[in-house]
PDB file of C-alpha atoms and ligand atoms in Angstrom:
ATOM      1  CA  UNK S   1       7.048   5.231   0.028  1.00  0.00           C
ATOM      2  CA  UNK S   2       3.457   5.666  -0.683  1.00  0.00           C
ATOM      3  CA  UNK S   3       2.142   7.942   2.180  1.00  0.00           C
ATOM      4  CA  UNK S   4      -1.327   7.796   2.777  1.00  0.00           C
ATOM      5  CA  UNK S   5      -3.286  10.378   6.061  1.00  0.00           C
ATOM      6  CA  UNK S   6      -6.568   8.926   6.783  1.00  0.00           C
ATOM      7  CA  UNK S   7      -9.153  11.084   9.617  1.00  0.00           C
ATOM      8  CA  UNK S   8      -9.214   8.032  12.438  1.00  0.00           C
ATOM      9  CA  UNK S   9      -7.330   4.572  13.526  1.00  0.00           C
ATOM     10  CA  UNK S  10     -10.648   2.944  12.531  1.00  0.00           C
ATOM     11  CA  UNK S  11     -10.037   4.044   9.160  1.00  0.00           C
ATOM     12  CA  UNK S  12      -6.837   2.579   8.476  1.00  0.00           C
ATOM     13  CA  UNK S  13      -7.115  -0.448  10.163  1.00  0.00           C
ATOM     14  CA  UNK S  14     -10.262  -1.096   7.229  1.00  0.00           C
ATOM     15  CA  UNK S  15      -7.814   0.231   4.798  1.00  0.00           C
ATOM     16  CA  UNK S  16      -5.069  -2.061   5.537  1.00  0.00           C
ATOM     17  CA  UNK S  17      -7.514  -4.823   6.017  1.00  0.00           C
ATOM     18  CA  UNK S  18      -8.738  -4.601   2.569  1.00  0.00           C
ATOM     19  CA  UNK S  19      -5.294  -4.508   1.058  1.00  0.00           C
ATOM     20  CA  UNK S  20      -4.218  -8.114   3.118  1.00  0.00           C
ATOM     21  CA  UNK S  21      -7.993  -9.038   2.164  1.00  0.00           C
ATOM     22  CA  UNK S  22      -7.232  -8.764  -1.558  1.00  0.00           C
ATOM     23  CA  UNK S  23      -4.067 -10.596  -1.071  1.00  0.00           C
ATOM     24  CA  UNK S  24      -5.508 -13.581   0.894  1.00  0.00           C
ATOM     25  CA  UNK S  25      -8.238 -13.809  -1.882  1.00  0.00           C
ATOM     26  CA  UNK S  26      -6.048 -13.398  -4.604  1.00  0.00           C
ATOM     27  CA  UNK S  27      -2.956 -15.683  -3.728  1.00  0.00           C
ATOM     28  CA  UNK S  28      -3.253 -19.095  -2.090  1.00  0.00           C
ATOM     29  CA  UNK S  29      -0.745 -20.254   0.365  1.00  0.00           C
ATOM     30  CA  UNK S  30      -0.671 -16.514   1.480  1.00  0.00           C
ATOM     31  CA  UNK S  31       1.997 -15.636   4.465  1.00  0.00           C
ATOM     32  CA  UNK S  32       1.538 -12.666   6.489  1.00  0.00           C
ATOM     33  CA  UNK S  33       3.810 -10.602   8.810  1.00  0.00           C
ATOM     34  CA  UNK S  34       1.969  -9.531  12.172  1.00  0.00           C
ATOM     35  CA  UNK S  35       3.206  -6.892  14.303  1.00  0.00           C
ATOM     36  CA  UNK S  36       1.754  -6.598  18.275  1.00  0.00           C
ATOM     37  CA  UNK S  37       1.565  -3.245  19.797  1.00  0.00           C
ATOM     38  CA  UNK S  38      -1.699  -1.131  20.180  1.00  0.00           C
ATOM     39  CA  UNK S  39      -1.016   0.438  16.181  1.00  0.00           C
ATOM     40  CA  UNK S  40      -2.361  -2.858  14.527  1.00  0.00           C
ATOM     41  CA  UNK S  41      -5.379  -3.878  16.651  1.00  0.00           C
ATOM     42  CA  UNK S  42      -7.743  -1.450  14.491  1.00  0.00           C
ATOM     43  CA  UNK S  43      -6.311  -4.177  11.647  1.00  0.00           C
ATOM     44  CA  UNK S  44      -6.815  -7.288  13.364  1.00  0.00           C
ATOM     45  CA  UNK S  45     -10.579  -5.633  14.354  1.00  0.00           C
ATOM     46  CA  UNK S  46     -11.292  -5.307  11.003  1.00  0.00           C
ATOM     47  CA  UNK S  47      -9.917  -8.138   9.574  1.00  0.00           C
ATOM     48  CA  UNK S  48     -12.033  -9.878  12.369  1.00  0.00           C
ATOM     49  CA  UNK S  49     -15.624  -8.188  11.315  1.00  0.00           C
ATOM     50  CA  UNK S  50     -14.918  -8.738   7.255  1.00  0.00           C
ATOM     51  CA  UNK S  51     -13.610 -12.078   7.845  1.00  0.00           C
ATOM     52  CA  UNK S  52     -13.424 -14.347   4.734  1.00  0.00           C
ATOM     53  CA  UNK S  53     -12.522 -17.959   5.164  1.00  0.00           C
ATOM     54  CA  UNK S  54      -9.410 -17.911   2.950  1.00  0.00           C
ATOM     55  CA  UNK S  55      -8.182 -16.313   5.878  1.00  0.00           C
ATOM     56  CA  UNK S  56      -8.121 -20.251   7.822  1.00  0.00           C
ATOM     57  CA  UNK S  57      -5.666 -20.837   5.239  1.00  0.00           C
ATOM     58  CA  UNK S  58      -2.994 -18.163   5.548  1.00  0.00           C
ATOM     59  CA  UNK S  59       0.128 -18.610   7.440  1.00  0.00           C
ATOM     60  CA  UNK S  60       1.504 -15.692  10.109  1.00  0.00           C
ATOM     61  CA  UNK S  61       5.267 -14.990  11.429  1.00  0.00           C
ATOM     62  CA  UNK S  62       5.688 -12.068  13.901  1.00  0.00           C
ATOM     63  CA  UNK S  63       7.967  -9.451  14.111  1.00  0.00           C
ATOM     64  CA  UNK S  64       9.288 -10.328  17.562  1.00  0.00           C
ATOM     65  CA  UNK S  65       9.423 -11.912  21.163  1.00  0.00           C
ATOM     66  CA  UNK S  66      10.316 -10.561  24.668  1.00  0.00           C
ATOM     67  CA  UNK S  67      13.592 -12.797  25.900  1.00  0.00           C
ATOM     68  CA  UNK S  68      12.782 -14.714  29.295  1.00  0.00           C
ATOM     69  CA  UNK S  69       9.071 -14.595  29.092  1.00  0.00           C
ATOM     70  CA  UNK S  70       7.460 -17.977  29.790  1.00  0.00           C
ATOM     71  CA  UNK S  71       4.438 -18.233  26.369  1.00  0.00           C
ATOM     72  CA  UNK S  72       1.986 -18.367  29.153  1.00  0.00           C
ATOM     73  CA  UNK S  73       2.753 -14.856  30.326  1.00  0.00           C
ATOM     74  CA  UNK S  74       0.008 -12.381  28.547  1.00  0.00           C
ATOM     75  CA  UNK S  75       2.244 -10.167  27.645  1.00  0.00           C
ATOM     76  CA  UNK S  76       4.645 -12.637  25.925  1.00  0.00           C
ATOM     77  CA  UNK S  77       4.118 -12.275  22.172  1.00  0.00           C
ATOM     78  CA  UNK S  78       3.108 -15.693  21.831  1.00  0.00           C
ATOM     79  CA  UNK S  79       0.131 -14.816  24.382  1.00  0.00           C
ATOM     80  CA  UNK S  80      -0.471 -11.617  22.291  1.00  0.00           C
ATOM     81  CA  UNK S  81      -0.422 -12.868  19.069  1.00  0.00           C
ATOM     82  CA  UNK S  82      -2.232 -15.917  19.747  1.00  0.00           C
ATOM     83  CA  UNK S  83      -5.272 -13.707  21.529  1.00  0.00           C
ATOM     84  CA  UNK S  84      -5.151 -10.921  19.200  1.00  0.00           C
ATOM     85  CA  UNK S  85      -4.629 -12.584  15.925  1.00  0.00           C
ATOM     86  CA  UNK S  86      -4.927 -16.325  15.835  1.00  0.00           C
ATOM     87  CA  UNK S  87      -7.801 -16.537  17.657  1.00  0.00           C
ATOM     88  CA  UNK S  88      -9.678 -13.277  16.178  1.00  0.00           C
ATOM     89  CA  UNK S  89      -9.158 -14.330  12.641  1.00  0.00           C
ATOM     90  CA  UNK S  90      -9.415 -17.787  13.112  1.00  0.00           C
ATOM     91  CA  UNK S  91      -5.900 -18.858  11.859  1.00  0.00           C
ATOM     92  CA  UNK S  92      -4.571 -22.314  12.106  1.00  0.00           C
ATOM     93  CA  UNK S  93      -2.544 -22.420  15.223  1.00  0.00           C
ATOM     94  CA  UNK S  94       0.085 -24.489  13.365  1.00  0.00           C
ATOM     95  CA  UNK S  95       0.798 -21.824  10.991  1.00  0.00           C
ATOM     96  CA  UNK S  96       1.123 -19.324  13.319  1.00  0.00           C
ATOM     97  CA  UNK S  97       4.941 -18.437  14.316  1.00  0.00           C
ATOM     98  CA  UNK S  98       6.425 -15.998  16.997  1.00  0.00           C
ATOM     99  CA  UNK S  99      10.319 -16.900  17.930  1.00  0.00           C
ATOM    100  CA  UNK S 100      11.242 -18.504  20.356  1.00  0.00           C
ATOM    101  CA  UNK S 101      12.403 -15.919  23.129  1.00  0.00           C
ATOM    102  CA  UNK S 102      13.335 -18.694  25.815  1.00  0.00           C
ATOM    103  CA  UNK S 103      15.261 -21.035  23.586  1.00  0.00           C
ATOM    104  CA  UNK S 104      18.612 -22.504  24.961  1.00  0.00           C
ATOM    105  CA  UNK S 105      20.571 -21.688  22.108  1.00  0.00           C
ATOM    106  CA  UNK S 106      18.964 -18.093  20.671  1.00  0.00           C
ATOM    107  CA  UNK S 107      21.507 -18.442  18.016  1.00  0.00           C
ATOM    108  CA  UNK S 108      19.696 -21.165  16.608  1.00  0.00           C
ATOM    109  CA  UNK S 109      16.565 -20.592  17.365  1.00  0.00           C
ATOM    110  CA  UNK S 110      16.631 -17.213  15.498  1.00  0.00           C
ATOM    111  CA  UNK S 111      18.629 -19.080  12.091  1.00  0.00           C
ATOM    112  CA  UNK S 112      15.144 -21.477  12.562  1.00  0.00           C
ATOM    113  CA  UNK S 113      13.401 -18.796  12.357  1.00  0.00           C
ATOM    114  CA  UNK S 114      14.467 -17.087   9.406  1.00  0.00           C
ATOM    115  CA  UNK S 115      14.609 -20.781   7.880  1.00  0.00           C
ATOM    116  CA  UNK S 116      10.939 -21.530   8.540  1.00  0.00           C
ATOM    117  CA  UNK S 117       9.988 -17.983   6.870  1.00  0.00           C
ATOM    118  CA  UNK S 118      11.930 -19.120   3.743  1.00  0.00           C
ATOM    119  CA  UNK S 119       9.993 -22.077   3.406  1.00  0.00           C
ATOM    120  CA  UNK S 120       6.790 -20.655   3.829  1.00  0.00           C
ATOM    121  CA  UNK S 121       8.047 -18.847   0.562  1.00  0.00           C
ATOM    122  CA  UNK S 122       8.361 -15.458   2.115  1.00  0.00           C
ATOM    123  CA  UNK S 123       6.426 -13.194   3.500  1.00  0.00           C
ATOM    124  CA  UNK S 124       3.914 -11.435   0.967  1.00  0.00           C
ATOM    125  CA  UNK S 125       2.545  -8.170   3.503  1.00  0.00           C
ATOM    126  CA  UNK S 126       4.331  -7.181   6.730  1.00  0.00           C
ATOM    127  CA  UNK S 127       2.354  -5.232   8.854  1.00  0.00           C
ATOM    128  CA  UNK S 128       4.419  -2.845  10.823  1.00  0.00           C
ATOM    129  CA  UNK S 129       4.210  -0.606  13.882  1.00  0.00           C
ATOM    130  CA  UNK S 130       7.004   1.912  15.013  1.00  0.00           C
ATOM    131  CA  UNK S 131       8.405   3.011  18.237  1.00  0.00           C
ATOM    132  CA  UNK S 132       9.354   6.296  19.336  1.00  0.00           C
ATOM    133  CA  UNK S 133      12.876   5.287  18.729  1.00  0.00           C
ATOM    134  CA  UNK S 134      11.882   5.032  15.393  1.00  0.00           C
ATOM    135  CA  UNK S 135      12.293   0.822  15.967  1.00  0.00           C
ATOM    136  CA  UNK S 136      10.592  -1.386  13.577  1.00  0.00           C
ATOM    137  CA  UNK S 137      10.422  -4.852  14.835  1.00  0.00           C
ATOM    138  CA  UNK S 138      12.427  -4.636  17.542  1.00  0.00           C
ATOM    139  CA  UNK S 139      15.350  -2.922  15.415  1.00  0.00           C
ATOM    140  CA  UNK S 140      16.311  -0.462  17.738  1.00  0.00           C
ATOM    141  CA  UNK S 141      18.671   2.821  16.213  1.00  0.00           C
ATOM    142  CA  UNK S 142      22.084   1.288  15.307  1.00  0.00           C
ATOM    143  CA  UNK S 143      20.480  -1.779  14.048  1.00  0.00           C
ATOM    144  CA  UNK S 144      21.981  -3.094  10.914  1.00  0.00           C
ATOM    145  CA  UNK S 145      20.240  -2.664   7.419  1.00  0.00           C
ATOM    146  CA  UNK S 146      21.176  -6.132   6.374  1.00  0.00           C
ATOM    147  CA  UNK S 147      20.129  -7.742  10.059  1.00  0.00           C
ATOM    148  CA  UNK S 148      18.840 -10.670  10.216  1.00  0.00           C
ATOM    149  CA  UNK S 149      16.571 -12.019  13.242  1.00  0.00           C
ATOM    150  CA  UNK S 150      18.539 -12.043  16.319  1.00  0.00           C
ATOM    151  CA  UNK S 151      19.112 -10.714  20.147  1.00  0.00           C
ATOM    152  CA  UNK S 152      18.324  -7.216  20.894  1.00  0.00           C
ATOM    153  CA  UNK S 153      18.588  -5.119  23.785  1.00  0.00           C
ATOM    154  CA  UNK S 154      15.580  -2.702  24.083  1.00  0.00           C
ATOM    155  CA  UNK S 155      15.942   1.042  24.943  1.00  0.00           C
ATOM    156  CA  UNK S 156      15.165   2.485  27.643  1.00  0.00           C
ATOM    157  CA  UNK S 157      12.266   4.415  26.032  1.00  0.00           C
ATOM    158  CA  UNK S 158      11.338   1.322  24.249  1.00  0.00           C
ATOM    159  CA  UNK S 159      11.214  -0.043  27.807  1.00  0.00           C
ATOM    160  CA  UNK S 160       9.083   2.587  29.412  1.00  0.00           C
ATOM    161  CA  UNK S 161       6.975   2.903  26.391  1.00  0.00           C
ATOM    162  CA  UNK S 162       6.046  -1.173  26.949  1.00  0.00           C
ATOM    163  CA  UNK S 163       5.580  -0.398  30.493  1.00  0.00           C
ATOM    164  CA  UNK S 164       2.148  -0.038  30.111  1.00  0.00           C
ATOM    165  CA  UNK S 165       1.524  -3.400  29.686  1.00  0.00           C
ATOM    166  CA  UNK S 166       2.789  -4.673  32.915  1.00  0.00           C
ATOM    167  CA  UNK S 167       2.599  -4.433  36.815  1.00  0.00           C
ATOM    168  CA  UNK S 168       6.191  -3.175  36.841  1.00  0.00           C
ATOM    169  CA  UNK S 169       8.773  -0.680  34.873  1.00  0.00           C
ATOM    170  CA  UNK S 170      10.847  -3.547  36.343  1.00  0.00           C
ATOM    171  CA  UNK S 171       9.043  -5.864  34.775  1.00  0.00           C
ATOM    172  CA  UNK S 172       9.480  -5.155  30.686  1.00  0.00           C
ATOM    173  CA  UNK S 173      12.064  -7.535  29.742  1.00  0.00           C
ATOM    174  CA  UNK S 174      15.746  -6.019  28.957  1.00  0.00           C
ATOM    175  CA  UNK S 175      16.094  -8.653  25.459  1.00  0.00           C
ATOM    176  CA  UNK S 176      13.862  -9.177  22.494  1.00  0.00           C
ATOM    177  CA  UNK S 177      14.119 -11.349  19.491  1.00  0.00           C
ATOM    178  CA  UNK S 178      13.488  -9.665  16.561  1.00  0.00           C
ATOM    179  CA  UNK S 179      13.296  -9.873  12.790  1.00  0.00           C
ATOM    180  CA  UNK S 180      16.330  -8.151  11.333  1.00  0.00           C
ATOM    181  CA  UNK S 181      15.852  -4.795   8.850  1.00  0.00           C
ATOM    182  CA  UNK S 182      17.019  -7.434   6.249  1.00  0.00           C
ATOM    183  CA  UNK S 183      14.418  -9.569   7.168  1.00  0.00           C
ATOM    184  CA  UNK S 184      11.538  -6.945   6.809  1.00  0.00           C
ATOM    185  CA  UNK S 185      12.874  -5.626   3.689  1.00  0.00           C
ATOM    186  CA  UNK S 186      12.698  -9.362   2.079  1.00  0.00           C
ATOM    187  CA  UNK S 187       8.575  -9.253   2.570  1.00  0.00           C
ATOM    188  CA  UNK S 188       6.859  -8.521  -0.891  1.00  0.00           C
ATOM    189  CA  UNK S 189       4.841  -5.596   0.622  1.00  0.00           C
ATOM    190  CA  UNK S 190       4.917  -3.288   3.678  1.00  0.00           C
ATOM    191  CA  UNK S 191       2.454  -1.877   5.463  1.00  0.00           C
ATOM    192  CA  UNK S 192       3.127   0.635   8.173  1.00  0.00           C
ATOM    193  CA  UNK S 193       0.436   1.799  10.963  1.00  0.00           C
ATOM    194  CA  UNK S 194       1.063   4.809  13.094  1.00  0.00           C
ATOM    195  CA  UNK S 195      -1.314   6.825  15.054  1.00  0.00           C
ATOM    196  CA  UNK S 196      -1.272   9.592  17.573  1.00  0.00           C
ATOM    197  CA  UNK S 197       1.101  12.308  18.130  1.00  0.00           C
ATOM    198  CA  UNK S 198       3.922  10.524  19.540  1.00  0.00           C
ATOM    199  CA  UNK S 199       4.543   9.301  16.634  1.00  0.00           C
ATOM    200  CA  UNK S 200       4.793  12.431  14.906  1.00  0.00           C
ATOM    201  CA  UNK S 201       8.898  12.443  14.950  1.00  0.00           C
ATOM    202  CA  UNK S 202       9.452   8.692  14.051  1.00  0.00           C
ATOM    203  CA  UNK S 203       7.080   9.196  11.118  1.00  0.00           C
ATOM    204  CA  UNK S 204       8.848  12.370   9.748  1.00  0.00           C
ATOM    205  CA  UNK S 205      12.428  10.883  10.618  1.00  0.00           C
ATOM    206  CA  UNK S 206      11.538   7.200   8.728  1.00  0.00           C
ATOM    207  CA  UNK S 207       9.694   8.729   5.918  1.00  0.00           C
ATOM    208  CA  UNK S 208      11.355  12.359   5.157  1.00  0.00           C
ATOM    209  CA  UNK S 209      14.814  11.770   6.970  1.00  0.00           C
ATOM    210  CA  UNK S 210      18.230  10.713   5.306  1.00  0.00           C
ATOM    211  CA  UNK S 211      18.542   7.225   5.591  1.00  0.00           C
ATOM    212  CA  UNK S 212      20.035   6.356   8.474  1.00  0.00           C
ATOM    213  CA  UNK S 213      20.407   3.213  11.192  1.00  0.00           C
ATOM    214  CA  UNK S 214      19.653   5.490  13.500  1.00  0.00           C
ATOM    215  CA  UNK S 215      15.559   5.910  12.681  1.00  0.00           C
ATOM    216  CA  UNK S 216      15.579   2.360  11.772  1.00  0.00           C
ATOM    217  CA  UNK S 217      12.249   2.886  10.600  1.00  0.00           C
ATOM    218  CA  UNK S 218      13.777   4.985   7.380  1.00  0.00           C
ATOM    219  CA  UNK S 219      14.943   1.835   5.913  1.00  0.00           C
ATOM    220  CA  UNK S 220      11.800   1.212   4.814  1.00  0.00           C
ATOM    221  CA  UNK S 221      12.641   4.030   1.883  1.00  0.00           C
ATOM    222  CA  UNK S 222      14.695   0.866   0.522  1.00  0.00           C
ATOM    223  CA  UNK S 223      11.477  -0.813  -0.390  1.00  0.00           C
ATOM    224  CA  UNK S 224      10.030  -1.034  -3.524  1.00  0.00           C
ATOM    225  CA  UNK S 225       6.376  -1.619  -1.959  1.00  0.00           C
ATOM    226  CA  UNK S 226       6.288   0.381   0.899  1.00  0.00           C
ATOM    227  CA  UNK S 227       2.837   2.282   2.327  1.00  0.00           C
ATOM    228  CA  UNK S 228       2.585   4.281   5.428  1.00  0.00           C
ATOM    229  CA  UNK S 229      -0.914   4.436   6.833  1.00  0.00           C
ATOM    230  CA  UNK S 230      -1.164   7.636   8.834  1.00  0.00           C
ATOM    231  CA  UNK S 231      -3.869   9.819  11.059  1.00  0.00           C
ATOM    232  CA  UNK S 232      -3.244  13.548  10.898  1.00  0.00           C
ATOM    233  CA  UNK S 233      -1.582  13.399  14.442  1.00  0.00           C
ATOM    234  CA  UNK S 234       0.969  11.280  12.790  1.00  0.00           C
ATOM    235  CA  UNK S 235       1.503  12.886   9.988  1.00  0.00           C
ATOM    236  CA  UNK S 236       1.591  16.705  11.969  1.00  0.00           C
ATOM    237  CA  UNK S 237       5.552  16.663  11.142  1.00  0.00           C
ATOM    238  CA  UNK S 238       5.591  15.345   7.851  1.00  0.00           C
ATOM    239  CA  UNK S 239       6.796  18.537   5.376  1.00  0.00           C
ATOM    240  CA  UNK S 240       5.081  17.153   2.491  1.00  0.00           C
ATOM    241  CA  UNK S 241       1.778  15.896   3.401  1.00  0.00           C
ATOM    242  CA  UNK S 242      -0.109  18.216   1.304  1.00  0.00           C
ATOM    243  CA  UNK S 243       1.364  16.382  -1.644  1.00  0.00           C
ATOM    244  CA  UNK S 244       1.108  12.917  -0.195  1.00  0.00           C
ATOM    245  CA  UNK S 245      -2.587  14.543   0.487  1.00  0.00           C
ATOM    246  CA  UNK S 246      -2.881  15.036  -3.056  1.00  0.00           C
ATOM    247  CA  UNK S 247      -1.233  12.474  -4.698  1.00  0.00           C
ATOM    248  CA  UNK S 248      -3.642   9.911  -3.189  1.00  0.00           C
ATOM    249  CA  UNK S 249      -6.776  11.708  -4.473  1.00  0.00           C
ATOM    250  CA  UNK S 250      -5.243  11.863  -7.596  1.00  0.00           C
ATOM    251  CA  UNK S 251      -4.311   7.898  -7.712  1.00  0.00           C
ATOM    252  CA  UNK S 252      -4.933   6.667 -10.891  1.00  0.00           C
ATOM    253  CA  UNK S 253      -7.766   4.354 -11.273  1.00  0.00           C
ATOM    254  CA  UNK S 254      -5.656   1.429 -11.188  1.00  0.00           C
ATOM    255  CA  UNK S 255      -4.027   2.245  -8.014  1.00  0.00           C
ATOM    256  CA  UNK S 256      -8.109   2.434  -6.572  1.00  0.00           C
TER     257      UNK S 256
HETATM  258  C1  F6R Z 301       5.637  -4.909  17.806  1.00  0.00           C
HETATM  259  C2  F6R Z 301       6.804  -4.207  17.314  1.00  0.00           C
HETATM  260  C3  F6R Z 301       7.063  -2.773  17.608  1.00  0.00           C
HETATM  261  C4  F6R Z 301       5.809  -1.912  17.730  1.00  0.00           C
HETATM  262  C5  F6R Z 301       6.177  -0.499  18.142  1.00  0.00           C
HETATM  263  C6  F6R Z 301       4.962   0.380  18.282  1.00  0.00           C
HETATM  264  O1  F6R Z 301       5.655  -6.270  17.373  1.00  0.00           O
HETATM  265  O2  F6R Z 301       7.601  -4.810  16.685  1.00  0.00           O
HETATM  266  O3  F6R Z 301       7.882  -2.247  16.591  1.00  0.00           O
HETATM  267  O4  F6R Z 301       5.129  -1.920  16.512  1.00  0.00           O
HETATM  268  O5  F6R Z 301       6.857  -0.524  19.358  1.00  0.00           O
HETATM  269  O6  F6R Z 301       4.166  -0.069  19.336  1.00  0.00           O
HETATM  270  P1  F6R Z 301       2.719   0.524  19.569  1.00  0.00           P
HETATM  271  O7  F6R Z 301       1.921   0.163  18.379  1.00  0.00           O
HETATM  272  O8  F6R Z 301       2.214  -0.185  20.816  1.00  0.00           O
HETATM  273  O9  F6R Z 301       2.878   1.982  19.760  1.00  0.00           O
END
C-alpha cells in the first residue's frame, strides 16, 4: 500500500481528485466507485470546483445502501449519493448506481448488482472510507475476503457512529447492502480517505496489522494498486510513517 500523510482534509480531497481527474481524462467510458460518509466530501468538493466535462461521461456504483430505507429518505444512499455526487459533478443520472436496499428478493438484487458492475467493465478507482470497526463498504469484521455484494448486519458502533445523521439512535437501520471485500478488490485502483483521530486505530490495524477479517479494512494489503490518503491525526498510530513520510518525497519523477 502506498501511504501518503497530507497537513488537512482539503488537501487530500484535491489529491485524490486529481488522480480520478487523470483517469476520467485519460480513459473513456471511465467507471468510478463512490463511497458516502463525511471522509469523501473534501473529494466530491474538489472534483466539483475543477470540474472537467469528461466527467458527464463517467459512470458511478456505490459501495452500499441502508436496508428498509425508502430512496426518498435523505439519508438513504440513493438520496446521498444523488445530492453529493450526481448532482455536484454533474453525472448522468442513468449511470449512476446504488443497490437496491428495499428490493423483494435482496438475493437478486445484490447478483444484479455485481452483474451491472461487470458490464460497465469494472470499476477503474474505488474511493473508500473506513469505519472504526475497521469496515470498508459495509464489510463489517468477520466479513469474507472473497465476499461478494450482499446483506449485512451493521455493528453496533457502526450504528452509533451513523447516528449522527438521524433524529434517532433508533433510527440507523440494523441491514445494509454492501459490496463484498471481493468486490472492492476487483476495482483497478483504490483510493482510501481517512481523517481525524478516530481513525487512528483502523488506519494502523488495515495498513500495519496482519491480515485479518477482522480489520476488514487490511484486505486492502491484497491490492496491487492500493493508496491511503491520510492527515497526521490519522496517521498518529501508524509505526512507519516517517518512511511512508519519506518515501513520498522521494517518489520518483514518474510516480509525480
Ligand atoms: C460509506 C461506507 C463506509 C464509510 C465509513 C466511514 O459508503 O461504505 O465504509 O466510508 O463508515 O464513514 P465516515 O467517512 O462518515 O467516517
Amino acid at each position: 500500500m502506498q501511504v501518503i500523510i497530507l497537513p488537512s482534509a482539503a488537501a487530500i480531497g484535491d489529491y485524490a481528485a486529481g488522480v480520478i481527474l487523470r483517469g476520467v481524462a485519460e480513459r473513456s467510458n471511465y467507471v468510478l466507485g463512490v463511497a458516502t460518509g463525511s471522509s469523501p466530501l473534501p473529494v466530491y468538493e474538489a472534483l466539483e470546483r475543477r470540474w472537467i466535462p469528461e466527467l458527464a461521461g463517467i459512470s458511478a456504483f456505490a459501495l452500499d445502501e441502508y436496508v428498509g430505507l425508502p430512496y426518498s429518505h435523505p439519508e438513504s444512499y440513493h438520496s446521498v449519493i444523488d445530492r453529493e455526487v450526481t448532482t455536484r459533478l454533474r453525472l448522468d443520472p442513468n449511470r449512476v448506481h446504488v443497490p437496491d436496499g428495499i428490493a423483494d428478493d435482496p438475493a437478486a438484487a445484490a447478483t444484479a448488482y455485481e452483474t451491472a458492475i461487470r458490464d460497465a467493465g469494472g470499476i477503474d478507482l474505488q474511493l473508500l472510507g473506513i469505519g472504526g470497526s475497521g469496515h470498508i463498504g459495509f464489510n463489517e469484521p468477520t466479513s469474507s475476503f472473497a465476499s461478494r455484494t450482499r446483506i449485512k448486519t451493521l455493528t453496533p458502533e457502526t450504528r452509533s457512529d451513523n447516528a449522527r445523521f438521524f433524529s434517532s439512535p433508533d433510527e440507523v437501520p440494523l441491514h445494509c447492502m454492501t459490496q463484498g471485500l471481493g468486490t472492492i478488490l476487483d476495482a483497478r485502483q483504490v483510493l482510501l480517505v481517512a481523517t481525524g483521530e478516530k481513525k487512528a486505530s483502523a488506519i494502523a490495524r488495515a495498513v500495519e496489522g496482519p491480515l485479518t477479517s477482522m480489520c476488514p479494512g487490511s484486505a486492502l494489503q491484497l491490492h496491487p494498486d492500493a493508496t491511503v490518503l491520510l492527515d497526521e491525526a490519522a496517521a498518529s498510530e501508524l509505526t512507519l510513517r516517517d518512511y511512508y513520510r519519506f518515501v513520498f518525497e522521494h517518489r520518483p519523477e514518474w510516480q509525480r
